[in-house]
Amino acid sequence: MNRIVSSLSALILTANCYALSTADRKSPDWDFNNPELGKEWSRLGNTSREDYSLTERGGFLRIKSGGDTLQSSVLSSLVGRPQEHRDFQSSTRFEVSDGATAGMTVYLAASSRYDLCVSDGRIHLRHRVGENSGDKELEAVPTGFIEVKVKGTPEEYKFYYSVDGVKFKEAGCFSASELGGIKPNAYIGLFSEGKGYADFDFFKYREVIPEGSPKLISGNGNPLLDFQFTADPTAVEHEGRLYVYATNDHQQFEEVGRDGKNTYERIKSLVMMSTSATSIAICSVLPTTVLPSRFALALDTASTPSRPGVEK
């Protein structure tokens, strides 16, 4: 059985189709509902505790601008959390008050950082590496919230933005080696500068496990999948291949966090694991080539264990 488990691959069934091979390590306060930031957060540069608030607007992190520009040698208000993985993805959603420039930054030092931000109603991609700096103005964005994200690999940091949180545009990418490579002291930060403030709705960070070969190393999952919470499994054999179907409890975990309760209302899909070496993907419809005809019968007759909680 151990050999079978070690070769399992997963297929998540949802409304869209895209690659999946991630292990989430979200902050317990990723939605900023707590009165203080978690211990993984740090104030960077000259930022003081008075430069941000988690109570002035409930459920938001408000970062107050300090009047400097991030491109200068003096940092404005900036808080961040360490980059813990070689491959990761981080995202945030925010709105900017009049006179402020705000966004997300990959920050190594005052002279080594990459930024995606909103300034004067336009999206900007900026960089500063030693004496080399630049500011690329991309396009105007509507007033209100904008969502940005960064994907990091050992080779590059790639930035994206979206005005609706669904359709993302690539803003550009920067070399990881030029920043100094992926180091333990690099931070993924949120900042505000100029005048006014910015309100950040959430901040999500997760490890991305390379798609071709999922590595069961996170220690954050169920025994069958070390990177994915599942429950209520049932199994069926079809033409020499073993299939295990389970509920996708990771959807609940993503919504409520590690300390939340598994009340199941966020679970809207199934996880299919098999002994095939099929690539990991999320699909709207389970292909008939991998859906045994006895699947419905197995669901009706199989004895399933009680559902575990979302806690590790």
XYZ file of C-alpha atoms in Angstrom:
312
model
C 0.000 0.000 0.000
C 2.888 2.350 0.710
C 4.080 1.935 -2.850
C 0.617 2.767 -4.109
C 0.341 5.856 -1.929
C 3.787 7.115 -2.907
C 2.825 7.112 -6.592
C -0.529 8.798 -6.226
C -1.332 11.790 -8.407
C -4.238 14.161 -7.852
C -6.938 15.681 -10.012
C -9.139 18.400 -8.525
C -12.607 18.761 -10.047
C -13.832 22.353 -10.175
C -15.405 24.818 -12.587
C -12.156 25.786 -14.320
C -9.117 23.983 -15.715
C -5.611 24.973 -14.651
C -2.459 23.417 -13.213
C -2.428 22.569 -9.510
C 0.592 21.627 -7.461
C 0.699 23.903 -4.450
C 1.025 23.644 -0.702
C -0.522 26.516 1.182
C 1.161 28.003 4.195
C -1.146 30.918 4.861
C -0.779 33.383 7.675
C -3.427 32.965 10.394
C -4.297 36.637 9.824
C -4.200 36.662 6.020
C -7.524 38.530 5.908
C -6.398 41.133 8.500
C -9.230 40.473 10.953
C -6.907 40.409 13.958
C -5.852 43.571 15.852
C -2.147 42.786 15.313
C -0.086 41.310 12.500
C 1.198 37.760 12.923
C 4.696 37.016 14.140
C 5.904 36.334 10.601
C 5.469 40.016 9.712
C 8.172 42.661 10.120
C 8.338 46.433 9.833
C 10.975 47.328 7.266
C 13.100 50.417 6.831
C 12.006 53.318 9.045
C 8.419 52.100 9.408
C 6.998 52.535 12.908
C 4.004 50.902 14.584
C 2.060 54.154 14.106
C 2.447 53.878 10.326
C -0.134 51.114 9.997
C -3.409 50.083 11.605
C -5.625 47.017 11.674
C -8.486 48.765 13.472
C -9.139 52.015 11.593
C -11.014 50.035 8.951
C -12.212 46.648 10.131
C -10.853 43.695 8.166
C -8.185 45.786 6.427
C -4.539 46.623 6.925
C -4.242 50.391 6.528
C -0.728 51.576 5.722
C -0.245 55.295 6.084
C 2.097 57.013 3.682
C 5.226 58.553 5.093
C 5.839 61.158 2.412
C 8.928 59.530 0.878
C 9.153 57.550 -2.329
C 10.118 53.925 -2.454
C 12.613 54.722 -5.172
C 14.544 57.021 -2.859
C 17.121 55.842 -0.340
C 14.578 56.345 2.444
C 11.762 53.814 2.668
C 8.201 54.884 3.285
C 5.738 52.772 5.245
C 6.462 49.125 4.500
C 5.617 45.837 6.208
C 6.482 42.396 4.893
C 6.899 38.732 5.574
C 9.886 36.549 4.608
C 10.035 34.610 1.395
C 10.228 31.078 2.736
C 10.320 29.043 -0.473
C 12.232 28.976 -3.734
C 8.940 28.678 -5.625
C 6.024 30.682 -4.255
C 3.037 32.860 -5.092
C 1.781 35.861 -3.147
C -1.199 38.121 -3.761
C -3.039 41.081 -2.248
C -6.057 43.286 -2.948
C -5.995 46.971 -2.081
C -7.267 50.455 -2.823
C -5.323 53.696 -2.690
C -6.431 57.068 -1.344
C -5.774 60.305 -3.230
C -2.110 61.264 -3.272
C -0.788 57.860 -2.239
C 1.293 55.334 -4.159
C 0.940 51.779 -2.891
C 1.344 48.157 -3.833
C 3.417 45.022 -3.389
C 7.207 44.763 -3.354
C 9.837 42.051 -3.389
C 12.337 43.613 -1.024
C 15.864 42.564 -0.210
C 17.383 45.902 0.792
C 16.808 49.615 0.306
C 18.770 49.385 -2.934
C 17.387 46.009 -4.065
C 13.645 45.710 -4.670
C 10.981 45.127 -7.311
C 7.537 46.815 -7.046
C 4.105 46.632 -8.645
C 2.004 49.580 -7.508
C -0.762 52.070 -8.257
C 0.067 55.772 -8.499
C -2.219 58.563 -9.758
C -4.695 56.042 -11.119
C -2.135 54.102 -13.144
C -0.344 50.804 -12.622
C 3.450 50.981 -12.417
C 6.180 48.345 -12.511
C 9.337 49.612 -10.828
C 12.751 48.318 -9.914
C 15.860 49.466 -8.117
C 18.988 47.313 -8.059
C 22.022 49.272 -6.961
C 22.396 52.269 -9.235
C 20.044 50.750 -11.804
C 16.419 51.855 -11.417
C 13.356 52.217 -13.600
C 9.636 53.005 -13.564
C 7.434 51.502 -16.287
C 3.932 52.992 -16.512
C 1.545 50.328 -17.784
C -2.052 51.577 -17.997
C -4.829 53.445 -16.216
C -6.931 51.449 -13.768
C -10.418 52.230 -12.436
C -10.876 53.814 -9.037
C -11.353 51.214 -6.338
C -9.751 47.890 -5.557
C -7.050 46.255 -7.619
C -5.508 42.840 -7.061
C -1.823 42.136 -7.681
C 0.287 39.040 -7.319
C 3.866 37.914 -7.732
C 5.158 34.463 -8.627
C 8.707 33.649 -7.632
C 11.042 30.945 -8.934
C 14.801 30.467 -8.631
C 15.099 32.307 -11.952
C 12.652 35.208 -11.781
C 9.901 37.203 -10.098
C 6.859 37.660 -12.331
C 4.167 40.260 -11.499
C 0.464 40.317 -12.441
C -2.504 42.629 -11.823
C -6.283 42.460 -12.158
C -9.101 44.971 -11.765
C -11.744 42.274 -11.161
C -9.757 39.573 -9.353
C -10.473 37.091 -12.150
C -8.639 38.137 -15.302
C -4.975 38.897 -14.648
C -2.548 40.695 -16.923
C 1.167 40.103 -16.765
C 2.967 43.282 -15.768
C 6.486 42.017 -16.329
C 9.253 40.048 -14.683
C 12.662 40.596 -13.135
C 15.684 38.391 -12.659
C 15.998 36.755 -9.243
C 19.768 36.662 -9.566
C 19.974 40.422 -10.170
C 18.147 41.023 -6.913
C 20.645 38.787 -5.193
C 18.971 35.449 -5.787
C 16.336 33.869 -3.594
C 17.609 34.348 -0.074
C 16.135 33.787 3.382
C 16.274 37.531 4.067
C 14.133 38.540 1.074
C 10.682 39.866 1.966
C 7.349 40.099 0.182
C 6.014 43.447 1.346
C 3.086 45.837 1.234
C 3.809 49.543 1.139
C 2.365 53.028 0.855
C 4.197 56.258 0.089
C 3.539 59.867 -0.851
C 0.433 61.266 0.852
C -2.666 59.539 2.154
C -2.883 55.789 2.775
C -3.740 52.424 1.260
C -6.135 49.768 2.570
C -5.127 46.143 1.991
C -7.959 43.602 2.083
C -5.874 40.433 2.346
C -2.416 39.008 1.852
C -1.928 35.430 0.692
C 1.329 33.548 0.484
C 1.822 29.948 -0.535
C 4.541 27.608 -1.668
C 4.238 26.418 -5.244
C 5.372 22.853 -5.791
C 6.747 22.315 -9.330
C 4.006 20.956 -11.563
C 5.881 18.065 -13.120
C 6.805 16.303 -9.879
C 4.791 17.076 -6.726
C 7.013 16.757 -3.679
C 5.368 15.486 -0.539
C 7.528 17.576 1.790
C 5.312 20.268 3.271
C 4.070 18.309 6.305
C 0.756 20.103 5.827
C -1.859 17.651 4.617
C -3.418 14.223 4.944
C -1.418 10.979 4.642
C -2.413 10.376 1.007
C -1.448 13.863 -0.138
C 1.031 15.800 1.926
C 0.117 19.063 0.170
C -3.676 18.715 -0.026
C -6.390 18.289 2.617
C -8.932 15.612 1.685
C -11.541 13.598 3.575
C -14.267 10.923 3.236
C -12.349 8.841 0.677
C -13.701 5.973 -1.367
C -11.670 3.756 -3.688
C -12.341 1.814 -6.853
C -10.162 -0.278 -9.164
C -10.657 0.006 -12.931
C -8.632 -1.832 -15.572
C -5.727 -2.337 -13.216
C -5.625 1.254 -11.999
C -6.574 2.332 -8.474
C -8.688 5.484 -8.046
C -9.331 7.210 -4.716
C -12.013 9.917 -4.574
C -12.316 12.369 -1.663
C -13.804 15.723 -0.794
C -11.586 18.736 -1.411
C -11.264 19.957 2.183
C -8.427 22.222 1.071
C -11.073 24.661 -0.203
C -12.335 25.004 3.371
C -8.771 25.379 4.680
C -8.050 28.148 2.173
C -11.089 30.120 3.392
C -10.827 29.710 7.174
C -7.087 29.161 7.707
C -5.232 26.725 9.917
C -7.099 27.712 13.083
C -10.563 27.756 11.524
C -13.332 25.199 11.843
C -14.165 22.700 9.123
C -17.876 23.401 8.678
C -17.722 22.097 5.089
C -19.721 24.883 3.396
C -16.716 25.993 1.300
C -16.121 22.531 -0.192
C -17.382 22.522 -3.767
C -15.287 19.897 -5.543
C -13.761 16.427 -5.346
C -10.177 15.235 -5.390
C -9.352 12.243 -7.579
C -6.099 10.389 -6.880
C -4.842 7.541 -9.007
C -1.819 5.318 -9.486
C -1.370 6.849 -12.924
C 1.477 9.261 -13.560
C -1.052 11.709 -15.038
C -0.102 15.366 -14.643
C -1.784 17.229 -11.824
C -4.586 19.522 -13.047
C -7.886 21.100 -12.154
C -10.659 20.287 -14.618
C -14.287 21.229 -15.035
C -15.261 17.738 -16.216
C -13.589 14.460 -15.291
C -12.363 12.882 -18.540
C -14.230 9.672 -19.382
C -10.897 7.936 -19.856
C -10.218 8.184 -16.131
C -13.772 7.882 -14.773
C -14.606 4.232 -14.068
C -18.174 3.227 -14.838
C -18.419 1.765 -11.340
C -17.641 5.111 -9.701
C -21.259 5.913 -8.747
C -21.749 2.451 -7.305
C -18.555 2.762 -5.298
C -19.720 6.053 -3.826
C -23.008 4.445 -2.746
C -21.573 1.295 -1.217
C -18.140 2.203 0.127
C -17.663 2.584 3.858
C -15.931 5.907 4.545
C -14.191 7.074 7.719
C -15.253 10.131 9.666
C -14.140 13.502 8.281
C -10.949 14.906 9.834
C -10.681 18.575 10.718
C -8.645 21.059 8.781
C -6.015 21.305 11.473
C -2.644 19.761 10.783
